[in-house]
Amino acid sequence: MATAAFDTPKLKPYPVIPLVAEGSMAHLKPYVASPKIQEAVGFPGELTEGWEQRAIARMGELLGKYRSLRVYMDACVHCGACSDKCHYFLGTGDPKNMPVARQDLMRAVYRRYFTFAGKHFPKLVGAVDMSKDVLDQWWSYYNQCSECRRCSVFCPYGIDTAEITMAAREIMDSVGLGQKYANEIIGKVHRIGNNLGIPGPALEDTLLGLEEDTKEETGLDVRFPLDVEGAEVLLVTPSADFFSEPHVESLIGYAKVFHAAGISWTLSSKASEAGNFGLFIGNYEQMRSISMRVKEAAQELGVKRIVVGECGHAWRVAYSFWNTLIGPFDWLDPRYPVPQHICEFTYDLIQRGALRFDKEKNDDRIITFHDSCNVARASRMGSMPGGQFVIPREIIKAVANRFHDMAPGTIHESTFCCGGGGGLLTDDLLELRVKGALPRMEALKSVVDEHGVNFMATICAICKAQFSKVLPYYGFNMSMVGGVHQLVSKAIRLGDPQ
């Protein structure tokens, strides 16, 4: 189906809060998952009679299970601190893309069924019944949130809009209304082991092809091992790394790092996927089931360490949730962090002098760095505060001579989302993705104009895929985005060819 026409926002020299355009994005909704897709991941196939009561019951379960959700429902004072912080509001002007307004879509229902005032005086407190009209608004606007958590940084009460979005999506799934893109991907992981549905033999052929390509480039036998028992490291990486541009360049970089350091490693055909879309739909059972593949693979292969590749939400799930979902990890080597990010791994080797680089190999690039949301605001790296900001940049500076950061209010903890995260990286939401990328594109244009930046590095597969798609809408070259280990790959010294 062709994507509907829309206007790409104009880049401005400095951020401007848009005029409110009420309902401007009400038309945009993702494709609904078919009953087959829904049922394959354990959800009802479609809405049936009585869904309203089941939705309220599920909300009650979540409120009882997660105290934070009830706190977020009660704590908001509508101060407006978050209103202009969402990239989707800045790109669309739709007031329901203000985080506070998006939250209120659930808060109004919460008040009706779970507060005294809402039960007895609903109109006085803005409480509403759960209805098909309300559900339609949920379906549209809770699928216009990338769960990036930028608004939470500016909220004086720390309200996490991402958690509210996750709860709304779980409630909708529980009554038979699920998103085709996200739930279809979850089904592929359960059946095959990765988001892209790459079967084991195809994965093996791909890795053999990469060995041949790298041999041709370097003259060396750099291995891309699969299902090797007794390897020291199990690498779990996004499946886009296996073949998509520019992702695969980072996978080649990982392999070169392992080769240069002389550390044995392996991928797993059982757990070939780092990404975990259970996070995006707010379903912890799905998150646990997907994560369990990693634990089982690591134990079956007898590895000592688990390293996660360049994927933002994969790292968030690993860092923030693995310990309770699939821990403890007392069977792994206690000398190393669990989990460990590939950037931590490479940075440690750089600090110990175990890797050598020819920085001039990257002199054709003037580089900036995009902090990915789930890394920046939901995880850490290394033992230092802010390590998730420092480590990737230090790696870039170790392998390249020219680096320039974007404006302070657009990086680190305040980074703007790429516009395609949170399960929204689907072409039925392309208008939202393009418009949501506006704040990042404006910050990028500033360093392009001022410093001649021609390469934006990032450590998230979704960011790479999103930017590859939307950069041309704003007049940039799609090849302008790539991974940190893509830069490592180009500069690393591997020794003399045999």
XYZ file of C-alpha atoms in Angstrom:
498
model
C 0.000 0.000 0.000
C 1.398 3.405 -0.948
C 2.220 5.824 1.833
C -0.088 8.854 2.004
C 1.446 12.141 0.876
C 2.560 14.587 3.558
C 4.698 17.692 3.853
C 8.186 17.429 5.359
C 8.735 20.155 7.983
C 11.173 22.907 7.089
C 14.466 22.962 8.952
C 14.937 26.052 11.095
C 18.213 27.556 12.329
C 17.097 27.186 15.946
C 14.315 25.221 17.684
C 10.866 26.788 17.531
C 7.835 25.576 19.469
C 5.168 24.998 16.808
C 1.714 26.476 16.655
C -0.858 24.044 17.981
C -2.551 22.104 15.180
C -5.327 20.216 16.924
C -6.038 16.798 15.428
C -3.307 17.113 12.808
C -2.131 13.546 13.476
C -5.443 11.944 14.471
C -5.576 10.231 11.082
C -2.338 8.336 11.600
C -2.649 4.814 12.949
C -0.522 1.686 12.522
C -1.805 -1.436 10.834
C -3.734 -3.734 13.161
C -2.307 -7.200 13.716
C -4.360 -9.997 12.209
C -5.943 -12.615 14.487
C -3.250 -15.062 13.346
C -0.445 -12.728 14.426
C -2.168 -11.904 17.711
C -2.921 -15.463 18.676
C 0.601 -16.616 17.790
C 1.975 -14.490 20.629
C -0.782 -15.350 23.096
C -3.164 -12.417 22.706
C -6.864 -12.457 21.727
C -7.289 -12.328 17.965
C -9.631 -9.341 17.860
C -12.026 -7.172 19.850
C -15.074 -9.080 21.038
C -18.116 -8.202 23.100
C -17.228 -7.111 26.611
C -13.767 -5.831 25.687
C -14.361 -2.649 27.706
C -14.665 -4.572 30.975
C -11.623 -6.682 30.119
C -9.591 -3.550 29.371
C -10.507 -2.028 32.727
C -9.717 -5.287 34.492
C -6.284 -5.391 32.840
C -5.668 -1.781 33.845
C -6.507 -2.732 37.411
C -4.017 -5.607 37.274
C -1.260 -3.317 36.045
C -2.049 -0.668 38.673
C -1.799 -3.338 41.357
C 1.368 -4.861 39.955
C 3.296 -1.677 39.204
C 3.030 0.928 41.933
C 4.805 3.449 39.707
C 1.913 3.411 37.226
C -0.579 4.481 39.896
C 1.836 7.163 41.106
C 2.132 8.511 37.540
C -1.643 8.569 37.202
C -2.009 10.600 40.409
C 1.085 12.816 40.445
C 0.704 15.015 37.358
C -0.167 18.649 38.151
C -0.306 19.738 34.494
C 2.556 22.172 34.972
C 3.446 22.021 31.273
C 7.169 21.321 31.752
C 6.948 18.386 29.355
C 4.686 19.981 26.758
C 7.334 21.117 24.291
C 9.846 18.320 24.949
C 8.393 15.611 22.694
C 9.916 15.395 19.222
C 6.539 14.323 17.827
C 4.829 17.447 19.155
C 7.669 19.615 17.862
C 7.372 17.977 14.461
C 3.572 17.816 14.174
C 2.051 20.483 16.421
C -0.677 18.040 17.476
C -1.433 18.838 21.157
C -2.181 15.189 21.935
C 1.493 14.577 21.232
C 2.325 16.719 24.229
C 3.356 14.088 26.805
C 0.893 15.400 29.405
C -2.006 15.202 26.939
C -1.034 11.723 25.798
C -0.874 10.595 29.432
C -4.320 12.102 30.053
C -5.867 9.735 27.527
C -5.261 7.003 30.105
C -5.565 9.209 33.163
C -9.175 10.104 32.298
C -10.125 6.415 32.191
C -8.138 5.709 35.362
C -10.034 8.414 37.223
C -13.398 7.028 36.104
C -12.827 3.530 37.435
C -10.124 3.785 40.105
C -10.757 7.021 42.041
C -13.611 8.037 44.351
C -14.187 11.365 42.615
C -14.212 9.802 39.182
C -16.701 7.135 40.163
C -19.158 9.618 41.711
C -18.455 12.982 40.052
C -16.804 12.101 36.733
C -17.436 15.401 34.939
C -15.855 17.382 37.750
C -12.519 15.587 37.412
C -12.427 14.926 33.667
C -13.111 11.212 34.025
C -14.451 9.299 31.000
C -15.849 5.856 30.341
C -13.825 3.382 28.368
C -15.423 3.415 24.919
C -14.609 2.713 21.284
C -13.921 6.407 20.715
C -11.452 6.436 23.610
C -9.853 3.241 22.342
C -9.422 4.792 18.896
C -7.572 7.728 20.433
C -5.385 5.359 22.421
C -4.636 3.408 19.256
C -3.556 6.513 17.401
C -1.623 8.448 20.021
C -0.078 5.651 22.071
C 1.379 4.567 18.749
C 2.785 8.070 18.355
C 5.115 7.700 21.343
C 8.570 6.206 20.892
C 8.997 5.621 24.650
C 12.144 7.740 24.478
C 11.653 9.211 27.990
C 12.950 12.685 27.086
C 9.871 14.255 28.671
C 10.669 12.443 31.917
C 14.003 14.248 32.160
C 12.149 17.569 32.379
C 9.195 16.444 34.529
C 9.591 17.794 38.098
C 7.821 14.662 39.394
C 9.715 12.170 37.242
C 6.592 10.859 35.502
C 7.670 8.272 32.934
C 5.492 8.600 29.849
C 7.142 5.522 28.392
C 5.745 3.365 31.177
C 2.266 4.786 30.567
C 2.559 4.083 26.831
C 3.733 0.539 27.552
C 0.758 -0.020 29.855
C -1.687 1.314 27.258
C -0.273 -0.960 24.576
C -0.416 -3.963 26.869
C -4.049 -3.204 27.697
C -4.901 -2.933 24.002
C -3.109 -6.200 23.215
C -4.943 -7.906 26.058
C -8.330 -7.173 24.440
C -7.298 -8.090 20.891
C -5.996 -4.820 19.438
C -2.316 -5.201 18.637
C 0.132 -3.541 16.297
C 1.001 -5.603 13.227
C 4.647 -4.523 13.008
C 5.646 -5.180 16.622
C 3.659 -8.363 17.209
C 4.690 -9.927 13.915
C 8.337 -9.375 14.866
C 7.800 -10.923 18.307
C 6.297 -13.973 16.615
C 9.381 -14.322 14.397
C 11.657 -14.326 17.437
C 9.644 -17.097 19.076
C 9.593 -19.203 15.907
C 13.026 -18.566 14.443
C 15.144 -16.663 16.938
C 15.496 -13.196 15.449
C 13.423 -10.188 14.430
C 14.011 -10.601 10.705
C 13.128 -14.290 10.545
C 16.565 -15.382 9.288
C 16.802 -19.202 9.611
C 19.985 -20.819 10.908
C 21.332 -22.000 7.525
C 20.849 -18.549 5.995
C 22.609 -16.966 8.955
C 25.519 -19.371 8.592
C 25.824 -18.605 4.868
C 25.767 -14.867 5.612
C 28.573 -15.166 8.147
C 30.683 -17.258 5.770
C 30.180 -14.561 3.149
C 31.361 -11.917 5.597
C 34.485 -13.979 6.307
C 35.245 -14.071 2.604
C 34.662 -10.328 2.220
C 36.851 -9.497 5.203
C 39.584 -11.832 3.959
C 39.523 -10.005 0.636
C 39.754 -6.645 2.433
C 42.429 -7.493 5.007
C 44.185 -10.614 3.750
C 43.504 -12.175 7.153
C 41.241 -14.966 8.355
C 38.895 -12.931 10.541
C 36.230 -15.350 11.746
C 32.509 -14.818 12.255
C 31.857 -17.928 14.389
C 28.438 -19.453 14.999
C 27.435 -21.888 17.773
C 31.003 -22.488 18.957
C 30.997 -24.279 22.310
C 33.517 -23.096 24.875
C 34.062 -19.642 23.358
C 34.781 -16.960 25.914
C 32.211 -14.451 24.634
C 28.672 -14.829 23.345
C 27.851 -11.801 21.196
C 24.163 -10.976 20.963
C 23.492 -8.314 18.366
C 20.553 -6.911 16.377
C 19.748 -9.097 13.375
C 20.075 -6.062 11.083
C 23.827 -6.396 11.689
C 23.897 -9.555 9.611
C 23.244 -7.987 6.247
C 21.748 -4.475 6.197
C 23.702 -1.344 5.370
C 25.155 0.335 7.361
C 24.625 -2.133 10.216
C 26.808 -4.911 8.841
C 29.843 -2.616 8.903
C 29.633 -2.569 12.691
C 29.434 -6.368 12.850
C 32.623 -6.487 10.793
C 34.104 -4.045 13.308
C 33.167 -6.300 16.238
C 34.824 -9.271 14.558
C 38.004 -7.291 13.926
C 38.142 -6.214 17.577
C 37.821 -9.802 18.796
C 40.436 -10.900 16.243
C 42.905 -8.157 17.181
C 42.509 -8.877 20.906
C 42.779 -12.649 20.451
C 39.540 -13.286 22.346
C 37.396 -16.251 21.306
C 33.765 -15.444 20.631
C 30.647 -16.779 19.008
C 27.197 -15.885 17.799
C 24.275 -18.206 18.505
C 21.692 -19.403 16.011
C 19.320 -19.886 18.939
C 19.749 -16.347 20.253
C 20.879 -14.435 17.194
C 18.752 -11.404 18.136
C 19.562 -8.773 20.754
C 16.422 -6.713 20.158
C 13.410 -7.296 22.385
C 10.099 -5.862 21.185
C 8.424 -7.108 24.343
C 9.625 -3.801 25.803
C 7.763 -1.799 23.185
C 4.415 -3.443 23.851
C 4.913 -3.307 27.619
C 4.581 -7.055 28.117
C 7.056 -8.445 30.614
C 6.137 -12.044 29.848
C 7.169 -11.476 26.230
C 10.333 -9.712 27.377
C 11.195 -12.644 29.618
C 10.525 -15.270 26.971
C 12.661 -13.468 24.392
C 15.447 -12.832 26.914
C 15.432 -16.471 28.046
C 16.768 -17.523 24.641
C 19.963 -15.607 25.429
C 20.427 -17.257 28.806
C 19.789 -20.729 27.418
C 22.179 -20.183 24.505
C 24.916 -18.873 26.804
C 24.580 -21.869 29.116
C 24.450 -24.402 26.297
C 27.566 -22.942 24.665
C 29.410 -22.624 27.976
C 30.563 -19.040 27.471
C 32.065 -16.865 30.192
C 30.765 -13.454 29.083
C 27.751 -12.005 27.269
C 28.351 -8.931 25.116
C 25.530 -6.908 23.526
C 26.006 -5.230 20.129
C 24.957 -1.804 18.902
C 21.225 -1.749 19.662
C 19.610 0.825 21.918
C 16.552 -0.988 23.242
C 18.469 -4.285 23.391
C 20.928 -2.624 25.742
C 18.115 -1.126 27.819
C 16.474 -4.515 28.268
C 19.806 -6.187 29.010
C 21.009 -3.506 31.428
C 17.728 -2.726 33.187
C 15.748 -5.976 33.026
C 17.896 -9.049 32.443
C 18.814 -9.469 36.096
C 15.178 -9.831 37.155
C 13.977 -11.504 33.950
C 16.669 -14.176 33.551
C 19.198 -13.639 36.362
C 21.156 -14.242 38.451
C 24.280 -14.690 36.332
C 26.505 -16.316 38.952
C 27.545 -18.951 36.390
C 29.411 -16.377 34.275
C 32.944 -15.076 34.905
C 32.601 -12.629 37.845
C 35.500 -10.502 36.595
C 33.332 -8.957 33.900
C 30.082 -6.975 34.031
C 26.862 -8.723 33.088
C 25.728 -7.675 30.637
C 28.575 -5.905 28.841
C 28.091 -3.523 25.928
C 30.352 -3.905 22.894
C 31.466 -0.304 23.451
C 32.506 -1.135 27.027
C 34.351 -4.147 25.677
C 36.225 -2.159 23.020
C 36.885 0.815 25.298
C 38.468 -1.468 27.908
C 40.792 -2.902 25.261
C 41.708 0.607 24.101
C 42.453 1.674 27.678
C 44.761 -1.326 28.113
C 46.585 -0.637 24.874
C 45.400 -3.898 23.339
C 44.171 -2.274 20.114
C 46.026 -0.095 17.639
C 44.500 2.275 15.094
C 45.387 4.319 12.052
C 43.141 7.310 12.734
C 43.937 8.802 9.324
C 41.865 6.053 7.717
C 38.797 8.001 8.874
C 40.050 11.401 7.715
C 37.412 11.478 4.992
C 34.831 11.787 7.764
C 33.948 14.722 9.970
C 31.970 12.993 12.672
C 29.236 13.764 15.147
C 27.473 11.380 17.547
C 23.773 10.766 18.116
C 22.955 9.573 21.649
C 20.274 6.905 21.334
C 17.390 7.297 23.790
C 17.418 3.905 25.451
C 21.167 4.097 26.012
C 21.178 7.727 27.136
C 18.195 7.723 29.497
C 17.671 4.122 30.566
C 21.094 2.574 31.063
C 24.743 3.159 31.822
C 28.113 1.946 30.595
C 31.253 1.342 32.577
C 31.845 2.275 36.202
C 31.762 6.051 35.738
C 28.654 8.254 35.991
C 27.643 9.197 32.457
C 29.736 6.424 30.977
C 27.094 5.861 28.311
C 27.963 9.328 26.984
C 31.723 9.236 27.492
C 32.635 5.770 26.230
C 31.230 5.914 22.676
C 32.746 9.364 22.149
C 36.136 8.257 23.458
C 36.104 5.324 21.047
C 35.337 7.690 18.163
C 38.185 9.995 19.211
C 40.535 7.004 19.403
C 39.816 5.989 15.806
C 39.222 9.338 14.075
C 40.777 12.798 14.054
C 37.729 14.999 13.513
C 34.770 14.955 15.876
C 32.207 17.617 16.796
C 29.277 17.253 19.185
C 25.860 18.655 18.431
C 24.373 21.421 20.609
C 24.372 20.723 24.380
C 20.570 20.706 24.744
C 20.252 18.012 22.088
C 22.748 15.403 23.346
C 23.505 13.291 26.408
C 20.499 13.021 28.721
C 18.594 15.614 26.665
C 19.127 13.847 23.351
C 16.342 13.912 20.807
C 14.875 10.622 19.616
C 15.597 9.565 16.045
C 11.826 9.486 15.539
C 11.500 5.767 14.791
C 11.952 4.016 18.128
C 9.456 2.336 20.420
C 8.073 -0.036 17.792
C 7.251 2.714 15.280
C 9.827 1.819 12.612
C 7.211 0.870 10.050
C 6.229 2.582 6.816
C 2.569 2.842 7.791
C 3.852 5.452 10.276
C 6.310 7.116 7.896
C 4.707 10.549 8.216
C 5.183 10.416 11.984
C 8.759 9.187 11.615
C 9.731 11.973 9.237
C 8.096 14.710 11.292
C 9.399 13.287 14.557
C 12.957 13.413 13.233
C 12.754 17.202 12.832
C 14.514 18.227 16.097
C 17.433 15.874 15.467
C 17.712 16.983 11.848
C 17.870 20.630 12.970
C 20.663 19.858 15.439
C 22.484 17.881 12.761
C 22.192 20.680 10.220
C 23.791 23.068 12.688
C 27.015 21.032 12.939
C 26.937 20.337 9.207
C 26.833 24.058 8.515
C 29.338 25.029 11.204
C 31.869 22.200 11.015
C 31.209 20.393 7.749
C 30.068 17.212 9.516
C 29.422 14.431 6.992
C 28.974 11.376 9.238
C 26.671 10.778 12.205
C 27.661 7.779 14.312
C 25.230 6.002 16.608
C 24.985 2.729 18.521
C 21.396 1.729 17.822
C 20.070 -0.406 14.973
C 16.721 1.387 14.955
C 18.427 4.790 14.800
C 20.535 3.623 11.851
C 17.488 2.284 10.000
C 15.387 5.349 10.807
C 18.007 7.870 9.747
C 18.777 5.951 6.557
C 15.125 6.415 5.650
C 14.474 10.007 6.750
C 17.790 11.787 6.053
C 16.926 12.267 2.349
C 13.636 13.963 3.294
C 15.735 16.726 4.853
C 18.304 16.968 2.071
C 21.001 14.780 3.626
C 22.677 11.716 2.147
C 21.281 8.473 3.565
C 24.813 7.040 3.855
C 25.638 9.794 6.339
C 24.678 7.549 9.283
C 26.615 4.562 10.586
C 27.874 2.759 13.639
C 30.702 3.496 16.048
C 32.254 0.127 15.221
C 31.981 0.968 11.548
C 34.599 3.639 12.310
C 36.568 1.141 14.424
C 36.529 -1.320 11.525
C 38.115 1.164 9.150
C 40.904 2.303 11.481
C 41.907 -0.838 13.372
C 45.284 -2.423 12.741
C 45.170 -6.179 12.380
C 48.801 -6.941 11.618
C 50.489 -7.905 8.389
C 48.462 -10.013 5.916
C 49.485 -13.657 5.743
